[in-house]
mmCIF file of C-alpha atoms in Angstrom:
data_model
loop_
_atom_site.group_PDB
_atom_site.id
_atom_site.type_symbol
_atom_site.label_atom_id
_atom_site.label_comp_id
_atom_site.label_asym_id
_atom_site.label_seq_id
_atom_site.Cartn_x
_atom_site.Cartn_y
_atom_site.Cartn_z
ATOM 1 C CA UNK A 1 -29.286 8.122 -3.310
ATOM 2 C CA UNK A 2 -28.164 4.587 -3.832
ATOM 3 C CA UNK A 3 -26.068 2.442 -6.090
ATOM 4 C CA UNK A 4 -26.037 2.971 -9.846
ATOM 5 C CA UNK A 5 -24.463 0.412 -12.179
ATOM 6 C CA UNK A 6 -23.940 1.282 -15.851
ATOM 7 C CA UNK A 7 -22.634 -1.576 -17.970
ATOM 8 C CA UNK A 8 -22.122 -2.256 -21.674
ATOM 9 C CA UNK A 9 -20.600 -5.218 -23.472
ATOM 10 C CA UNK A 10 -18.608 -4.921 -26.695
ATOM 11 C CA UNK A 11 -21.530 -6.424 -28.629
ATOM 12 C CA UNK A 12 -24.117 -3.873 -27.432
ATOM 13 C CA UNK A 13 -24.634 -0.400 -28.844
ATOM 14 C CA UNK A 14 -26.175 0.991 -25.655
ATOM 15 C CA UNK A 15 -25.534 0.464 -21.976
ATOM 16 C CA UNK A 16 -27.838 -0.787 -19.265
ATOM 17 C CA UNK A 17 -28.374 1.385 -16.211
ATOM 18 C CA UNK A 18 -29.414 -0.398 -13.033
ATOM 19 C CA UNK A 19 -30.366 1.602 -9.953
ATOM 20 C CA UNK A 20 -30.512 -0.049 -6.540
ATOM 21 C CA UNK A 21 -31.593 1.266 -3.168
ATOM 22 C CA UNK A 22 -29.359 0.832 -0.134
ATOM 23 C CA UNK A 23 -31.140 -2.402 0.751
ATOM 24 C CA UNK A 24 -29.945 -3.926 -2.544
ATOM 25 C CA UNK A 25 -33.368 -3.886 -4.165
ATOM 26 C CA UNK A 26 -33.434 -3.085 -7.876
ATOM 27 C CA UNK A 27 -35.374 0.173 -8.197
ATOM 28 C CA UNK A 28 -35.166 0.826 -11.941
ATOM 29 C CA UNK A 29 -33.579 -0.290 -15.189
ATOM 30 C CA UNK A 30 -33.078 1.708 -18.359
ATOM 31 C CA UNK A 31 -30.956 1.958 -21.496
ATOM 32 C CA UNK A 32 -28.431 4.765 -21.762
ATOM 33 C CA UNK A 33 -25.248 5.859 -23.492
ATOM 34 C CA UNK A 34 -22.128 4.324 -22.015
ATOM 35 C CA UNK A 35 -18.644 3.128 -22.787
ATOM 36 C CA UNK A 36 -17.749 -0.567 -22.864
ATOM 37 C CA UNK A 37 -17.269 -1.901 -19.347
ATOM 38 C CA UNK A 38 -18.946 -1.378 -16.006
ATOM 39 C CA UNK A 39 -19.144 1.744 -13.865
ATOM 40 C CA UNK A 40 -20.391 1.626 -10.292
ATOM 41 C CA UNK A 41 -21.347 4.866 -8.559
ATOM 42 C CA UNK A 42 -21.998 5.089 -4.826
ATOM 43 C CA UNK A 43 -23.551 8.390 -3.741
ATOM 44 C CA UNK A 44 -23.780 9.407 -0.094
ATOM 45 C CA UNK A 45 -22.446 6.040 0.943
ATOM 46 C CA UNK A 46 -22.765 6.616 4.689
ATOM 47 C CA UNK A 47 -25.781 8.943 4.763
ATOM 48 C CA UNK A 48 -27.880 6.288 6.508
ATOM 49 C CA UNK A 49 -25.170 5.545 9.095
ATOM 50 C CA UNK A 50 -24.758 8.766 11.103
ATOM 51 C CA UNK A 51 -22.146 7.390 13.524
ATOM 52 C CA UNK A 52 -19.956 6.111 10.667
ATOM 53 C CA UNK A 53 -20.482 9.353 8.718
ATOM 54 C CA UNK A 54 -19.385 11.401 11.742
ATOM 55 C CA UNK A 55 -16.262 9.254 12.134
ATOM 56 C CA UNK A 56 -15.395 9.646 8.458
ATOM 57 C CA UNK A 57 -15.864 13.410 8.586
ATOM 58 C CA UNK A 58 -13.634 13.707 11.639
ATOM 59 C CA UNK A 59 -10.917 11.543 10.010
ATOM 60 C CA UNK A 60 -11.231 12.524 6.346
ATOM 61 C CA UNK A 61 -7.573 12.260 5.482
ATOM 62 C CA UNK A 62 -7.127 8.827 7.078
ATOM 63 C CA UNK A 63 -10.286 7.418 5.494
ATOM 64 C CA UNK A 64 -9.415 8.853 2.077
ATOM 65 C CA UNK A 65 -5.964 7.241 2.292
ATOM 66 C CA UNK A 66 -7.524 3.890 3.188
ATOM 67 C CA UNK A 67 -9.862 4.015 0.198
ATOM 68 C CA UNK A 68 -7.061 4.969 -2.200
ATOM 69 C CA UNK A 69 -4.807 2.212 -0.818
ATOM 70 C CA UNK A 70 -7.548 -0.408 -1.214
ATOM 71 C CA UNK A 71 -8.258 0.617 -4.812
ATOM 72 C CA UNK A 72 -4.497 0.585 -5.509
ATOM 73 C CA UNK A 73 -4.366 -2.988 -4.206
ATOM 74 C CA UNK A 74 -7.143 -4.037 -6.568
ATOM 75 C CA UNK A 75 -5.511 -2.152 -9.437
ATOM 76 C CA UNK A 76 -2.255 -4.050 -8.883
ATOM 77 C CA UNK A 77 -3.699 -7.551 -8.914
ATOM 78 C CA UNK A 78 -6.567 -7.219 -11.374
ATOM 79 C CA UNK A 79 -4.819 -8.005 -14.644
ATOM 80 C CA UNK A 80 -6.938 -7.258 -17.688
ATOM 81 C CA UNK A 81 -9.317 -4.989 -15.764
ATOM 82 C CA UNK A 82 -9.303 -1.226 -16.178
ATOM 83 C CA UNK A 83 -9.826 0.520 -12.845
ATOM 84 C CA UNK A 84 -10.432 4.222 -12.254
ATOM 85 C CA UNK A 85 -10.898 6.117 -9.017
ATOM 86 C CA UNK A 86 -12.305 9.637 -9.111
ATOM 87 C CA UNK A 87 -12.664 11.847 -6.044
ATOM 88 C CA UNK A 88 -15.867 13.882 -6.351
ATOM 89 C CA UNK A 89 -16.479 16.906 -4.172
ATOM 90 C CA UNK A 90 -18.769 19.909 -4.340
ATOM 91 C CA UNK A 91 -15.952 21.724 -6.174
ATOM 92 C CA UNK A 92 -15.653 19.100 -8.908
ATOM 93 C CA UNK A 93 -13.971 15.799 -9.756
ATOM 94 C CA UNK A 94 -10.309 14.864 -9.456
ATOM 95 C CA UNK A 95 -8.871 11.711 -11.061
ATOM 96 C CA UNK A 96 -6.896 9.767 -8.450
ATOM 97 C CA UNK A 97 -5.977 6.538 -10.228
ATOM 98 C CA UNK A 98 -6.555 5.020 -13.632
ATOM 99 C CA UNK A 99 -5.142 1.765 -14.995
ATOM 100 C CA UNK A 100 -5.233 0.677 -18.635
ATOM 101 C CA UNK A 101 -6.387 -2.888 -18.063
ATOM 102 C CA UNK A 102 -3.050 -4.477 -18.899
ATOM 103 C CA UNK A 103 -2.580 -8.229 -18.581
ATOM 104 C CA UNK A 104 0.866 -7.616 -17.034
ATOM 105 C CA UNK A 105 1.122 -6.936 -13.304
ATOM 106 C CA UNK A 106 4.327 -4.989 -13.947
ATOM 107 C CA UNK A 107 2.355 -2.516 -16.094
ATOM 108 C CA UNK A 108 -0.186 -2.146 -13.304
ATOM 109 C CA UNK A 109 2.607 -1.491 -10.783
ATOM 110 C CA UNK A 110 3.980 1.205 -13.060
ATOM 111 C CA UNK A 111 0.569 2.865 -13.286
ATOM 112 C CA UNK A 112 -0.062 2.709 -9.543
ATOM 113 C CA UNK A 113 3.393 3.557 -8.180
ATOM 114 C CA UNK A 114 5.086 5.281 -11.105
ATOM 115 C CA UNK A 115 7.707 4.266 -13.614
ATOM 116 C CA UNK A 116 10.674 4.856 -11.243
ATOM 117 C CA UNK A 117 9.385 2.233 -8.827
ATOM 118 C CA UNK A 118 8.427 -0.145 -11.636
ATOM 119 C CA UNK A 119 11.955 0.045 -13.096
ATOM 120 C CA UNK A 120 13.251 -1.543 -9.893
ATOM 121 C CA UNK A 121 10.831 -4.469 -10.040
ATOM 122 C CA UNK A 122 11.523 -7.799 -11.714
ATOM 123 C CA UNK A 123 8.902 -9.497 -13.830
ATOM 124 C CA UNK A 124 8.642 -13.252 -13.233
ATOM 125 C CA UNK A 125 6.210 -16.068 -13.896
ATOM 126 C CA UNK A 126 5.293 -18.891 -11.567
ATOM 127 C CA UNK A 127 3.853 -22.040 -13.042
ATOM 128 C CA UNK A 128 3.394 -23.985 -9.816
ATOM 129 C CA UNK A 129 0.075 -24.480 -8.052
ATOM 130 C CA UNK A 130 1.901 -24.560 -4.698
ATOM 131 C CA UNK A 131 1.304 -20.856 -4.084
#
């Protein structure tokens, strides 16, 4: 259990797989098949924190909603970055959110909240550094 990062640039034919322990120490590196971009997998995220794990288990719905909301926030503001969230359980995987990596925030809003909401938004550009 730990953190696995699989990343591939457009110029490479294979991906690099980096495995870290929970202390952040690089445990292994290898080449593997992979799509262009970076995938980060966190397995058993709170296994080493029993109090936090117990809290999460007793408030699954609330914690799940918080995670989804945080990823939605990133998906809205990260123009040009494709973001996917998949919920993995013992029964399988369920896609929760997937953006296309558009440069337009309005496209990201449509992906996150749906086209009906996006139709009521106005696209604008701000060229001032005052914000």
